[in-house]
Short mmCIF file of C-alpha atoms in Angstrom, two decimals:
data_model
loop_
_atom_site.label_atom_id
_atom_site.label_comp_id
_atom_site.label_asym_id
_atom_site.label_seq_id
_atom_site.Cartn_x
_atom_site.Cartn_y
_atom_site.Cartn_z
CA UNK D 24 -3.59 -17.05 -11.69
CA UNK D 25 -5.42 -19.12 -8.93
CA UNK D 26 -3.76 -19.13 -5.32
CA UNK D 27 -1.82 -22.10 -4.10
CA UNK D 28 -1.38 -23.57 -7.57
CA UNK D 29 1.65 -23.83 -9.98
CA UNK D 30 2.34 -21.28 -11.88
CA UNK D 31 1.65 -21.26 -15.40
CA UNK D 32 5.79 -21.29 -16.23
CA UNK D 33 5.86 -24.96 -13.81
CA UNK D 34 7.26 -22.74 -10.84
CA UNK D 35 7.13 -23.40 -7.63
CA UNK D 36 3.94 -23.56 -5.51
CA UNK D 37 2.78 -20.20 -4.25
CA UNK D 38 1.29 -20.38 -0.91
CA UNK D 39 -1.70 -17.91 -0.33
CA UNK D 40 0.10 -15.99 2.33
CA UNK D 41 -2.51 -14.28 3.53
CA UNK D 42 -5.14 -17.09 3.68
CA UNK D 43 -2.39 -18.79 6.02
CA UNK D 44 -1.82 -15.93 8.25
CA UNK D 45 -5.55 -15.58 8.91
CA UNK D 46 -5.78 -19.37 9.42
CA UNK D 47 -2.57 -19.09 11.99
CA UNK D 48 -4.18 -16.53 13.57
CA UNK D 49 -7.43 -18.46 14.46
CA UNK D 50 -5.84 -20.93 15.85
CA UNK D 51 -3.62 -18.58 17.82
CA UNK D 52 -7.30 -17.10 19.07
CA UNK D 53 -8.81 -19.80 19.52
CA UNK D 54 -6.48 -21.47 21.70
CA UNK D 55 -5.96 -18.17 24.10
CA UNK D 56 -9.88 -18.16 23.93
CA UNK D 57 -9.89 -21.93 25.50
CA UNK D 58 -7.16 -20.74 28.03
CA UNK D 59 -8.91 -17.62 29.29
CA UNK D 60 -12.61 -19.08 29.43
CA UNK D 61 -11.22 -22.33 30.92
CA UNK D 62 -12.50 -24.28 34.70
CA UNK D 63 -8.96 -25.10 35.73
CA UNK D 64 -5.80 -23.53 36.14
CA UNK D 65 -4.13 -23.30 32.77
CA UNK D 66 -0.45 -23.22 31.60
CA UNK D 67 -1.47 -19.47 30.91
CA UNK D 68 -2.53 -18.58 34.20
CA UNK D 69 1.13 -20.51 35.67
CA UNK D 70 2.64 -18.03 32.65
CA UNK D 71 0.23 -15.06 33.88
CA UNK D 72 0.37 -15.18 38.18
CA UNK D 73 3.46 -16.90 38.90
CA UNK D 74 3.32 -16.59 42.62
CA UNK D 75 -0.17 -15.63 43.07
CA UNK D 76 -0.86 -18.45 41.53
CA UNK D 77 -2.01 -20.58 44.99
CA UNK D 78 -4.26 -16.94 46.03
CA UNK D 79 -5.88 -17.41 42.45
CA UNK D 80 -6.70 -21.19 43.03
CA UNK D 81 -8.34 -20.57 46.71
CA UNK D 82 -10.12 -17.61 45.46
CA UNK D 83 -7.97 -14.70 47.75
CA UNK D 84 -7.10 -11.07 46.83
CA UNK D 85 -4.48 -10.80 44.01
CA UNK D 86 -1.71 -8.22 43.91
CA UNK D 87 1.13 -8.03 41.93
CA UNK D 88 4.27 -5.77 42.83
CA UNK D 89 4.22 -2.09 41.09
CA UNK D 90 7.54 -2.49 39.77
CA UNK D 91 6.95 -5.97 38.53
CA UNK D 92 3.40 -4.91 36.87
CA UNK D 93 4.71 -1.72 35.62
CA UNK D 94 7.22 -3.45 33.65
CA UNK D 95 4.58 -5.89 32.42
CA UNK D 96 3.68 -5.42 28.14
CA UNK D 97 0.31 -3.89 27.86
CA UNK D 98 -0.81 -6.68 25.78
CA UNK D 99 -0.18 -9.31 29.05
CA UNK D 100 -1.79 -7.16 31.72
CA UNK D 101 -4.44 -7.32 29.53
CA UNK D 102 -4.82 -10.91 29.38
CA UNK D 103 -4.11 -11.13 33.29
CA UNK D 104 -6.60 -8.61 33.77
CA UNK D 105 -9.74 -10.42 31.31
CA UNK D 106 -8.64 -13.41 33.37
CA UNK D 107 -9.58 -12.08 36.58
CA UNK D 108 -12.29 -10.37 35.84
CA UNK D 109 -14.50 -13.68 34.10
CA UNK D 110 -13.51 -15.39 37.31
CA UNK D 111 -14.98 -12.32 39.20
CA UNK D 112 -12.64 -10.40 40.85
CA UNK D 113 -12.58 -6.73 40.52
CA UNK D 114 -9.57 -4.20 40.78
CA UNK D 115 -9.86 -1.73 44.17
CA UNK D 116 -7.02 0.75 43.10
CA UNK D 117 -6.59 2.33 46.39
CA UNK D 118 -5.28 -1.41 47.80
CA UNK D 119 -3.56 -2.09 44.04
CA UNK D 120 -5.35 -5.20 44.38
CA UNK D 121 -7.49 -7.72 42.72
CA UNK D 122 -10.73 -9.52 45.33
CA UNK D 123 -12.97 -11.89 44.38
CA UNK D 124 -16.12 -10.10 44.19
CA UNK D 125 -18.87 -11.79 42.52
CA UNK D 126 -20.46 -15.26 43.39
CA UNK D 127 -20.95 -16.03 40.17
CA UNK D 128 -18.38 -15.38 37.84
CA UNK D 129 -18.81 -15.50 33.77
CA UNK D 130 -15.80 -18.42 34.49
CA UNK D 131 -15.98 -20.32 37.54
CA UNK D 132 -12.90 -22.58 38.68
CA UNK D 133 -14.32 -26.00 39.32
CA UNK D 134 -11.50 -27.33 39.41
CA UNK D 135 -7.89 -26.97 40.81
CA UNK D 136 -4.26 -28.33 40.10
#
């Protein structure tokens, strides 16, 4: 029987579950794509740096509190983390701390709030 049709007793409709997820899940990429490649401060980075947000916008070292980080899901440091690296900074792990080091970043912030 064909996806997203009737079925052949007059049922009800039968989604294609799958084609939807991968559809959702696009989007869902997409838009985190947009957020992490973006010019300007994003809702995500407000979500992402909280208080280091202001260091972020001027361009200053970055550091976030052990406890605080540890406690952070995997998946988020990871999106904090490909943030701050397209926008060139690079991690110094005897300072725990993030500093703009390249001039020209993959993702430069043109921009600010």
């Amino acid at each position: 029987m064909p996806k997203n049709a009737r079925d052949q007793r007059g049922g009800d409709f039968k989604p294609d579950k799958e084609g939807l997820k991968r559809r959702l899940l696009e989007v869902a990429k997409s838009g985190l794509e947009a957020q992490l490649l973006s010019e300007t401060i994003t809702r995500l980075d407000l979500w992402l740096f909280g208080s280091m947000l202001p260091a972020l916008e001027r361009g200053e070292p970055i550091s976030f509190a052990g406890l605080e980080w540890a406690e952070t899901p995997a998946e988020i440091r990871t999106f904090t983390t490909t943030r701050l690296q397209l926008l060139g900074y690079s991690y110094v792990t005897g300072e725990r701390t993030w500093f703009k080091k390249y001039q020209n970043p993959m993702v430069k912030l043109e921009k600010r709030l």
